[in-house]
PDB file of C-alpha atoms and ligand atoms in Angstrom:
ATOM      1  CA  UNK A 130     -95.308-115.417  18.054  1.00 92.00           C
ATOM      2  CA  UNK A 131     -95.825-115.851  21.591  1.00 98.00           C
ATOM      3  CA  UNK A 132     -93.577-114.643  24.195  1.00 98.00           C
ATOM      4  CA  UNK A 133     -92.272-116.601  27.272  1.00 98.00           C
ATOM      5  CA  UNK A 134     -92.074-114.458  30.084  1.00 99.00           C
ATOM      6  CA  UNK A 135     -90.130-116.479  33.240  1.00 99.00           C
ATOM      7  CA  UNK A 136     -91.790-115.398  36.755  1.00 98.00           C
ATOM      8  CA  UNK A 137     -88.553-115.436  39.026  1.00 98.00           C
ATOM      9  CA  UNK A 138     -90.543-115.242  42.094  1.00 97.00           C
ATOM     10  CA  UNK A 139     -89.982-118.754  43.493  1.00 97.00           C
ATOM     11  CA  UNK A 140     -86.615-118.047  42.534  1.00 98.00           C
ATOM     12  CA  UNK A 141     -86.401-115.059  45.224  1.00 98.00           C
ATOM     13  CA  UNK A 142     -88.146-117.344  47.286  1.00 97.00           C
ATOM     14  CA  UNK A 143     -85.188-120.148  47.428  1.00 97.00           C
ATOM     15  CA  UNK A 144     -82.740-117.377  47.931  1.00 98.00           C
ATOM     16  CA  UNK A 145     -85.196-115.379  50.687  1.00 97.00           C
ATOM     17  CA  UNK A 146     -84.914-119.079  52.914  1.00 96.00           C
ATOM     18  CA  UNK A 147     -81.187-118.537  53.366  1.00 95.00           C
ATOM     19  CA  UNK A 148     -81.090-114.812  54.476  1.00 90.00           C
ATOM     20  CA  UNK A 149     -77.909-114.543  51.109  1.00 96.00           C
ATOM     21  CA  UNK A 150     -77.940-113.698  47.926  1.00 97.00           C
ATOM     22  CA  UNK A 151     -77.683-117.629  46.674  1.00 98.00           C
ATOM     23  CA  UNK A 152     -79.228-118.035  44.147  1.00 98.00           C
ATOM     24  CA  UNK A 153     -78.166-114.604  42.310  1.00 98.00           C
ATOM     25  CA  UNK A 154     -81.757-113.237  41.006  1.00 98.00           C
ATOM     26  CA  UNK A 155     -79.767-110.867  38.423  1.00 98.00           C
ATOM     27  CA  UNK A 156     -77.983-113.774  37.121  1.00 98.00           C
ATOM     28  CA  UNK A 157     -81.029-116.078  36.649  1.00 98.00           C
ATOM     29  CA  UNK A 158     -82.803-113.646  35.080  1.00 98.00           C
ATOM     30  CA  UNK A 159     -79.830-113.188  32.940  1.00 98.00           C
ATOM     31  CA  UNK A 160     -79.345-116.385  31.896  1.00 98.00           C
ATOM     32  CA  UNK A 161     -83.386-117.304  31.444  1.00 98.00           C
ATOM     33  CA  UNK A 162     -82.807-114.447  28.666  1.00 98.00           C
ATOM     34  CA  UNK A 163     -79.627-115.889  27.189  1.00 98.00           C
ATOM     35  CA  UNK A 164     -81.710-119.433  26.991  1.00 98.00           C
ATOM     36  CA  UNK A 165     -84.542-117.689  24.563  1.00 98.00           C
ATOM     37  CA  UNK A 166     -86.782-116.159  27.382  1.00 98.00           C
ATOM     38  CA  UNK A 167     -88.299-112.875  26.327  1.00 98.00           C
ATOM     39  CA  UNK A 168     -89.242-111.721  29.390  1.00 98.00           C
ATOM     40  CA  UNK A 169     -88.761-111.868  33.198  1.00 98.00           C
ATOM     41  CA  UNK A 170     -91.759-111.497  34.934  1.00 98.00           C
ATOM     42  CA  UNK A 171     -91.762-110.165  38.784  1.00 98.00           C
ATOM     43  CA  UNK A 172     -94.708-109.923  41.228  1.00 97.00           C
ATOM     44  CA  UNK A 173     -93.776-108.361  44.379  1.00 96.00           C
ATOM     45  CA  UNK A 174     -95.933-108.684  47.190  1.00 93.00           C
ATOM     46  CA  UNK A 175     -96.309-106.763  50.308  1.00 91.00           C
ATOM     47  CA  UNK A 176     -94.992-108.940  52.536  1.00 91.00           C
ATOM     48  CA  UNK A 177     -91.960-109.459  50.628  1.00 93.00           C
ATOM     49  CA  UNK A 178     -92.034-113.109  51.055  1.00 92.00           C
ATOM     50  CA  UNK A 179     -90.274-113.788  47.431  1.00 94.00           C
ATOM     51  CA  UNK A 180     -89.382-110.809  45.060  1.00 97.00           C
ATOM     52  CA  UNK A 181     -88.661-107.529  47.338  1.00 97.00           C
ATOM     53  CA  UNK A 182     -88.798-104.235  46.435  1.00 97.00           C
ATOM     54  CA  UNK A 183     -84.973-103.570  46.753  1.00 97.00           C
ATOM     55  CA  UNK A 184     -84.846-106.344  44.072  1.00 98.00           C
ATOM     56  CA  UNK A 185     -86.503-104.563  41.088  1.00 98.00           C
ATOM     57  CA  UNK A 186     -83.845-101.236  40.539  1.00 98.00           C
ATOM     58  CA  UNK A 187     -80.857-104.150  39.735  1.00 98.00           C
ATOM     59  CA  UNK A 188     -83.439-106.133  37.723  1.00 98.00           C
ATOM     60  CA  UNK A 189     -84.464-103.119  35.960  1.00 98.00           C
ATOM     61  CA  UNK A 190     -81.024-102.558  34.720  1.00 98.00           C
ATOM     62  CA  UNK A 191     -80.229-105.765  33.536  1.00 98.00           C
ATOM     63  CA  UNK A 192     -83.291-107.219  31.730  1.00 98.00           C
ATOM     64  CA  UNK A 193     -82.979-106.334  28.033  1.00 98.00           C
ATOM     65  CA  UNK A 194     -86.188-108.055  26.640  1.00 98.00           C
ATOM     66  CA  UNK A 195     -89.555-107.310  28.671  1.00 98.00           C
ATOM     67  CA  UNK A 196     -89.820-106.409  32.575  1.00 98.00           C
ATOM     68  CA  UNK A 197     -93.148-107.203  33.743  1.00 98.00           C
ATOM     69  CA  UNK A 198     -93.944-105.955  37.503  1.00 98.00           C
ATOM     70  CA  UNK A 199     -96.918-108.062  38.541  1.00 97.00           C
ATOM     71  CA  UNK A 200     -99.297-106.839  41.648  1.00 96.00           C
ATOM     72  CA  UNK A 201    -102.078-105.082  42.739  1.00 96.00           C
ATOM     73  CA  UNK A 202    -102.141-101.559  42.381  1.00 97.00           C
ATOM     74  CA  UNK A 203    -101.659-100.258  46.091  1.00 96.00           C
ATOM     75  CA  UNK A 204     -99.623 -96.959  46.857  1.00 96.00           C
ATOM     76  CA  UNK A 205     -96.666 -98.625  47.489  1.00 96.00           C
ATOM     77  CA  UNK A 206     -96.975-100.687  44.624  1.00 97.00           C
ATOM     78  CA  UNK A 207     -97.846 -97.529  42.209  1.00 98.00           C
ATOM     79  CA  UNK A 208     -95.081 -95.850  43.730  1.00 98.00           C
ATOM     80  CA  UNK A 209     -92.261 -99.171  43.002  1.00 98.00           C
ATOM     81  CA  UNK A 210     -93.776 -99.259  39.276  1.00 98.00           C
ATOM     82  CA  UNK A 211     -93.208 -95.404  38.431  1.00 98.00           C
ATOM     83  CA  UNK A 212     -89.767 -95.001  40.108  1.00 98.00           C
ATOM     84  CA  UNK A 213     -88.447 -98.428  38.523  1.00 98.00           C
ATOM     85  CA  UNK A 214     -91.004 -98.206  34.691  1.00 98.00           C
ATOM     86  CA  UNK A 215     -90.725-101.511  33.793  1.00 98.00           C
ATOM     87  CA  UNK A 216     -92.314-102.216  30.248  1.00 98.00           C
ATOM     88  CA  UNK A 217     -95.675-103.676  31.279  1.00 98.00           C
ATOM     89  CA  UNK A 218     -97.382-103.314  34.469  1.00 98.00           C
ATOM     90  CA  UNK A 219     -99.837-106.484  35.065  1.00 98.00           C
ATOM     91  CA  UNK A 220    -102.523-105.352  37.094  1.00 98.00           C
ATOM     92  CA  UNK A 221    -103.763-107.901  40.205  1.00 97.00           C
ATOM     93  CA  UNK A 222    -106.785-107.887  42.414  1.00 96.00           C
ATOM     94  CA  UNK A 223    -104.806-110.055  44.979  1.00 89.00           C
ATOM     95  CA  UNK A 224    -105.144-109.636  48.214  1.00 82.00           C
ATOM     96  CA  UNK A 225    -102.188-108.534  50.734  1.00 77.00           C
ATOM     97  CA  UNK A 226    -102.176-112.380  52.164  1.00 78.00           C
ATOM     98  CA  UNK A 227    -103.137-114.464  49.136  1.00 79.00           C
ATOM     99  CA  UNK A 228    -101.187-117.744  48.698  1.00 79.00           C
ATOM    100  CA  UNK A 229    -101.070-116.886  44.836  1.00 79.00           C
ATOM    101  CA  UNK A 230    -103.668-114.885  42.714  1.00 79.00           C
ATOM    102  CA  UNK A 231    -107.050-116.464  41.854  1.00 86.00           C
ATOM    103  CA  UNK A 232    -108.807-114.533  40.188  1.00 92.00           C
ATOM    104  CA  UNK A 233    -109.086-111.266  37.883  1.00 96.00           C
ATOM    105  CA  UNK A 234    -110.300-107.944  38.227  1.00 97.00           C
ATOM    106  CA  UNK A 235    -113.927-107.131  38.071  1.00 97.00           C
ATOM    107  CA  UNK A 236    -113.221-104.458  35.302  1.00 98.00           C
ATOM    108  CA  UNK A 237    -116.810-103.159  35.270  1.00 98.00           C
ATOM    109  CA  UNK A 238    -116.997-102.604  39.539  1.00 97.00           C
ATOM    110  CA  UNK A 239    -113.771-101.260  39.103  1.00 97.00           C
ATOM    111  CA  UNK A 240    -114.019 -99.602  36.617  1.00 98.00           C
ATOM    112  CA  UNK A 241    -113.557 -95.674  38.062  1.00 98.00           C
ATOM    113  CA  UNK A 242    -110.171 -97.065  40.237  1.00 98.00           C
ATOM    114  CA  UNK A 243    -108.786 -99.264  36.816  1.00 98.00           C
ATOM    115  CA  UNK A 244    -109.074 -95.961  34.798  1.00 98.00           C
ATOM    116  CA  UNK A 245    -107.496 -93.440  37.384  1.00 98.00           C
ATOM    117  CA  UNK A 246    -104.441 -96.395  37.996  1.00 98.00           C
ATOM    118  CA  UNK A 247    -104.356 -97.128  34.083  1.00 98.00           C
ATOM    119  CA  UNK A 248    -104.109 -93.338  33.207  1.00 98.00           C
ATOM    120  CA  UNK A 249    -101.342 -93.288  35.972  1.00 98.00           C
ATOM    121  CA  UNK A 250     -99.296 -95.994  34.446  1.00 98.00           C
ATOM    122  CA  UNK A 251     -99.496 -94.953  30.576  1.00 98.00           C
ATOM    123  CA  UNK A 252     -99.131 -91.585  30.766  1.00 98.00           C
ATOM    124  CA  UNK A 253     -95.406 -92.643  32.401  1.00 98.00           C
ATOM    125  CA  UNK A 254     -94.809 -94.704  29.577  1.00 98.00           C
ATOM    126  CA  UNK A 255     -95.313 -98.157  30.703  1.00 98.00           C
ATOM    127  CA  UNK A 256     -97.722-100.559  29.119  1.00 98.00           C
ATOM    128  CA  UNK A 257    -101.052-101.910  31.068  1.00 98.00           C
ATOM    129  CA  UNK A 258    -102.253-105.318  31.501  1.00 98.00           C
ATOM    130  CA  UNK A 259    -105.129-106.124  33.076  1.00 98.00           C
ATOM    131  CA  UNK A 260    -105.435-109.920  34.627  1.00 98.00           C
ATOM    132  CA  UNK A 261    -109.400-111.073  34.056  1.00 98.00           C
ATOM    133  CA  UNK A 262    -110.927-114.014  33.799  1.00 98.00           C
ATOM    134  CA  UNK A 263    -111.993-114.803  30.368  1.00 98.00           C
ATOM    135  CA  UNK A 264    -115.757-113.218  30.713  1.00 98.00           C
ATOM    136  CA  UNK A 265    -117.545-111.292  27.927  1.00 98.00           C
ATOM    137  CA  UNK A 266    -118.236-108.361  29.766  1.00 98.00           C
ATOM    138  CA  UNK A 267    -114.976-107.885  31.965  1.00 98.00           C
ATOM    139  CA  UNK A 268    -112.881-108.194  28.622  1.00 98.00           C
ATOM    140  CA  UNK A 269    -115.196-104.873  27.401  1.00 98.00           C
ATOM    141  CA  UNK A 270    -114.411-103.825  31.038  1.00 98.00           C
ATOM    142  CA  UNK A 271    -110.587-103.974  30.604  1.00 98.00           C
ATOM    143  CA  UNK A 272    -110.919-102.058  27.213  1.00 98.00           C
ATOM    144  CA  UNK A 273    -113.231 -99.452  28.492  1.00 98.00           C
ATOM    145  CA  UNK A 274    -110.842 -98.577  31.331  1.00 98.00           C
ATOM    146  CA  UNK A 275    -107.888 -97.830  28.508  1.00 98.00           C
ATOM    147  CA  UNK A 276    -105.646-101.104  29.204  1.00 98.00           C
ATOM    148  CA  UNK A 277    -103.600-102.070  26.210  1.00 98.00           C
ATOM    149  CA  UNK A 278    -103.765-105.849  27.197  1.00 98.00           C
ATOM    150  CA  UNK A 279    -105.427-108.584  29.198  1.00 98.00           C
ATOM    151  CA  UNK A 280    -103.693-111.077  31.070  1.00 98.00           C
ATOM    152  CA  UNK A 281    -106.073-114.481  31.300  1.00 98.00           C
ATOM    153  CA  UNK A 282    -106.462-115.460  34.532  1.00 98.00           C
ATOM    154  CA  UNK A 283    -105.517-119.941  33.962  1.00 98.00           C
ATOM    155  CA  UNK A 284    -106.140-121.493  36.855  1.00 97.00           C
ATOM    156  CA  UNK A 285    -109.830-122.678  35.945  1.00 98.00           C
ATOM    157  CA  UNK A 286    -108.575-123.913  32.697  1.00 98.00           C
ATOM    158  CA  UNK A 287    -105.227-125.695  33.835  1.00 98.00           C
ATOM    159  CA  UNK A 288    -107.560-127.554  36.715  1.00 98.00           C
ATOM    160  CA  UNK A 289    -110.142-128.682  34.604  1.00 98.00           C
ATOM    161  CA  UNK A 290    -107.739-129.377  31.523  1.00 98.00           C
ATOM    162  CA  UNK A 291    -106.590-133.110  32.317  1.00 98.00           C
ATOM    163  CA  UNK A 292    -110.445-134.141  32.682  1.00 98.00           C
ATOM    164  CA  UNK A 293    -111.571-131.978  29.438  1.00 98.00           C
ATOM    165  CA  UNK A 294    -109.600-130.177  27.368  1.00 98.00           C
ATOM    166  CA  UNK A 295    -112.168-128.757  25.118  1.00 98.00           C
ATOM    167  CA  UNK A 296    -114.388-127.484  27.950  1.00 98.00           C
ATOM    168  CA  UNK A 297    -111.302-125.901  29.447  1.00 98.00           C
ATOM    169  CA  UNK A 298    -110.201-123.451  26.847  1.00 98.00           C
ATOM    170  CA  UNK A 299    -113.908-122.518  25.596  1.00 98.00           C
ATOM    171  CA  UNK A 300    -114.061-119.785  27.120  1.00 98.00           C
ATOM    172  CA  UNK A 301    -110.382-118.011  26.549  1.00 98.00           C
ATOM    173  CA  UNK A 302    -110.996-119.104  22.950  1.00 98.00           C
ATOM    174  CA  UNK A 303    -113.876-117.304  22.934  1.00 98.00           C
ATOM    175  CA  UNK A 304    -112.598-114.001  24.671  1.00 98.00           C
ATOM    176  CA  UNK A 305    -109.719-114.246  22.953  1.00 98.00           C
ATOM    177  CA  UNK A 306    -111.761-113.529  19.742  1.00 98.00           C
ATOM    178  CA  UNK A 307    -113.677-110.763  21.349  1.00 98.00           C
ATOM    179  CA  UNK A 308    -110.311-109.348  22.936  1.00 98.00           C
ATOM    180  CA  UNK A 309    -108.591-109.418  18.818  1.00 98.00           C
ATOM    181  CA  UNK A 310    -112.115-107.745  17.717  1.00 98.00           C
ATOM    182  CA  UNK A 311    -111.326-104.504  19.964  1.00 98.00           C
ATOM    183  CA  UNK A 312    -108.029-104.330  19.994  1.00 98.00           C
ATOM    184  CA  UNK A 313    -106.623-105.673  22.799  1.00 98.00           C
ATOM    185  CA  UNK A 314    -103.481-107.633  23.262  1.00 98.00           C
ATOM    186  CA  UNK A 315    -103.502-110.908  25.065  1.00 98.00           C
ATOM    187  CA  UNK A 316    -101.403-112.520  27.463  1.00 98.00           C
ATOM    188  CA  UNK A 317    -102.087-115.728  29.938  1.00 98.00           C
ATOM    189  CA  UNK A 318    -100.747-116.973  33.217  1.00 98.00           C
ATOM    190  CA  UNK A 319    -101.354-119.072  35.789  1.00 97.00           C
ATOM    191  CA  UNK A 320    -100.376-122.887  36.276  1.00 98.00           C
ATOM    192  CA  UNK A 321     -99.451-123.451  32.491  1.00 98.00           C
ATOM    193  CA  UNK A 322     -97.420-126.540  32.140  1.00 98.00           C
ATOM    194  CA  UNK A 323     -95.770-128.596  29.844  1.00 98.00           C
ATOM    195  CA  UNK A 324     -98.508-130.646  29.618  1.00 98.00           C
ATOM    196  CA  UNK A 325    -100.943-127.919  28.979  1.00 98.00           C
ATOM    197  CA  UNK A 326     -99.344-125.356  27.314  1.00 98.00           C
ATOM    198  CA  UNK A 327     -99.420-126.106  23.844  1.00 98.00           C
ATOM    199  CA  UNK A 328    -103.035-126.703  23.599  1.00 98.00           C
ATOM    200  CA  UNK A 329    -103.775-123.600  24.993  1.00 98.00           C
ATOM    201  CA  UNK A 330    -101.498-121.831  22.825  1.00 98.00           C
ATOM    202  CA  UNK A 331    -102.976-123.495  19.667  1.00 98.00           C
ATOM    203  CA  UNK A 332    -106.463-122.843  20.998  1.00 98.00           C
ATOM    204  CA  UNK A 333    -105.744-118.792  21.533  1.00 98.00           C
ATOM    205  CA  UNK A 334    -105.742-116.884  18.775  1.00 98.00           C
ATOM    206  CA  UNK A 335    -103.353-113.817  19.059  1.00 98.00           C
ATOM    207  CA  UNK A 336    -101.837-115.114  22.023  1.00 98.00           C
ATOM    208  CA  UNK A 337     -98.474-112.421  22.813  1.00 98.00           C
ATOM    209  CA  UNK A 338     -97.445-113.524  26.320  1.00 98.00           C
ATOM    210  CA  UNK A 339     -97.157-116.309  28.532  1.00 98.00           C
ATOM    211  CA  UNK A 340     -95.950-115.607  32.174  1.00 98.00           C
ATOM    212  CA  UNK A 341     -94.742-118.894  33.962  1.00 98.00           C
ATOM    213  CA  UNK A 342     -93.587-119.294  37.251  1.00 98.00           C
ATOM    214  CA  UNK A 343     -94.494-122.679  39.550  1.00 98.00           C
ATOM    215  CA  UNK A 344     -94.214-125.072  37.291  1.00 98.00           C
ATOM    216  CA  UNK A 345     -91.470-123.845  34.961  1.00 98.00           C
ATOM    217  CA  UNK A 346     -89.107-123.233  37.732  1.00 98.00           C
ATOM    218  CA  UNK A 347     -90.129-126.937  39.512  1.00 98.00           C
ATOM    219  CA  UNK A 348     -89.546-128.468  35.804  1.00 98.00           C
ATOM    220  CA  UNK A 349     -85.537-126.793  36.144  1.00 98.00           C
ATOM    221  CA  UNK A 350     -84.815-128.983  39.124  1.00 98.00           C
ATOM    222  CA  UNK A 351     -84.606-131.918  36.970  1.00 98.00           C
ATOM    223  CA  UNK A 352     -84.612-130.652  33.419  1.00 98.00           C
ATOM    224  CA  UNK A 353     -82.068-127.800  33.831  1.00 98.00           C
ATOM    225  CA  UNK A 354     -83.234-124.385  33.408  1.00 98.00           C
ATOM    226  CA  UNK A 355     -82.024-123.792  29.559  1.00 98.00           C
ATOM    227  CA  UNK A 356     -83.289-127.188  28.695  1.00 98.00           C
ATOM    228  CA  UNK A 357     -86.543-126.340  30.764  1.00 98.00           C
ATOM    229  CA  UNK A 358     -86.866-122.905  28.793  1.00 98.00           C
ATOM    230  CA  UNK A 359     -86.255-124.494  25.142  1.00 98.00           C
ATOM    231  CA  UNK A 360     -88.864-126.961  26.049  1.00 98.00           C
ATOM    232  CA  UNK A 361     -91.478-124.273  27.059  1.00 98.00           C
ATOM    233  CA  UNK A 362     -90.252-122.192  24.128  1.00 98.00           C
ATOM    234  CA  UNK A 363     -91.465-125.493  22.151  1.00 98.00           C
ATOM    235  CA  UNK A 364     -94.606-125.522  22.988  1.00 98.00           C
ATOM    236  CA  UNK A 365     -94.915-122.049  22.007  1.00 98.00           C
ATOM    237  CA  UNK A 366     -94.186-122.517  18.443  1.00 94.00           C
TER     238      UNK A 366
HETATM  239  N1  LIG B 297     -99.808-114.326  36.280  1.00 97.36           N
HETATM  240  C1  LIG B 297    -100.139-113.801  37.475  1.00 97.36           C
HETATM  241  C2  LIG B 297    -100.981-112.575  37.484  1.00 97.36           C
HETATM  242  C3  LIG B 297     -99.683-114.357  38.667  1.00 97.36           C
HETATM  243  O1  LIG B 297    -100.025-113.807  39.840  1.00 97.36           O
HETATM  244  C4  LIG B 297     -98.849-115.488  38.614  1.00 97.36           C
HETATM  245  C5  LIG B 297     -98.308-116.082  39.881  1.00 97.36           C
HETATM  246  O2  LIG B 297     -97.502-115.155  40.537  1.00 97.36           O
HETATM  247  C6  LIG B 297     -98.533-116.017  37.343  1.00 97.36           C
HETATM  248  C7  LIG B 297     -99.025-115.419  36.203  1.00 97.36           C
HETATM  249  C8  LIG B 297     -97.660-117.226  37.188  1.00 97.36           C
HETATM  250  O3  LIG B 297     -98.316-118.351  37.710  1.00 97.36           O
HETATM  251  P1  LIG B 297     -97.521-119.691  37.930  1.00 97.36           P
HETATM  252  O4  LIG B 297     -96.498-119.436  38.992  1.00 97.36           O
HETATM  253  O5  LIG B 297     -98.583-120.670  38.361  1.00 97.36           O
HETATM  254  O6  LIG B 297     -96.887-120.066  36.617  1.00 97.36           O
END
């Protein structure tokens, strides 16, 4: 089975434009559970722009299937995660002003600050993923610094997916076998779609996550958001 995990940033974003609490983030994140969602995914970032950090307390209390605090690892950030232990911690390399993350960690350059922030984060109880693009040696990287799970970066593989399917999921296929070999779990993120989610699912063995923000909140404009979330959870079957 693969999990659905809704990102509720943009959501925070629509409500952030008004200076209110309209729309309610605790009640979306609510309700995306009552429609089948089996997690709520968050990603603060520094500048508060969408999720804050006064958010994540009241999420933490309500969410009752997976809490997944997105972000890179800075002392604030380490600080939010500890006091709040969500269930997984998705570790980002993005940087303070980055539109949206691009790209994962270089686990093997990194390796000495992954496993000092990794140790952190497990030893409080809170699983570790670690968001890489889906390379060989920076899938051995993620395992060597002691996280249970990789998160695969998408964004190369939903661009180039309209033009060539095949050639887009070659290499998360691929690490996805090496990632099952060593025992680590894998989730994905990034620009999955309707239109590209299924194939990716059936082309990733062991698949146990998707986090979806962009496009599955832009799909609830006209679809509804429990008829948007059945239709991801479709593709997931
Ligand atoms: N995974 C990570 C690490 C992200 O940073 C994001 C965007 O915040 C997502 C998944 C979700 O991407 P999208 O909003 O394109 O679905």
């Amino acid at each position: 089975m693969t999990r659905l995990s809704v990102n509720i940033n943009k959501v925070a974003l629509i409500r952030n434009a008004r200076g209110g609490n309209l729309p309610d983030l605790v009640k979306v994140a609510q309700d995306c559970e009552s429609f089948g969602a089996q997690g709520i995914t968050i990603h603060p970032r520094p500048d508060e722009r969408h999720i804050r950090y006064s958010d994540v307390p009241a999420l933490k209390a309500i969410v009752k299937t997976e809490l997944n605090i997105e972000g890179n690892p800075t002392e604030d950030f380490m600080e939010l995660v500890l006091r709040n232990r969500p269930h997984q911690c998705t570790l980002v390399p993005d940087s303070p002003d980055a539109l949206t993350s691009d790209q994962g960690w270089d686990t093997v350059g990194q390796k000495a600050f992954l496993t000092d922030i990794i140790s952190t984060l497990r030893g409080a109880g809170i699983r570790v993923s670690v968001f890489v693009d889906p390379v060989e040696h920076l899938v051995e990287g993620a395992k060597a610094v002691g996280a249970d799970c990789i998160e695969f970066y998408t964004g190369h593989f939903a661009r180039l997916f309209p033009d060539d399917p095949r050639l887009a999921v070659e290499p998360h296929a691929r690490c996805a076998r090496l990632a099952n070999g060593i025992g680590l779990e894998i989730n994905a993120g990034h620009d999955l779609n309707l239109d590209n989610l299924r194939y990716y699912k059936t082309q990733v063995e062991g698949l146990k996550e998707v986090s979806i923000g962009h496009a599955l909140i832009s799909d609830a404009l006209y679809f509804g958001l429990q008829n948007t979330i059945r239709m991801y959870l479709n593709c997931l079957i």
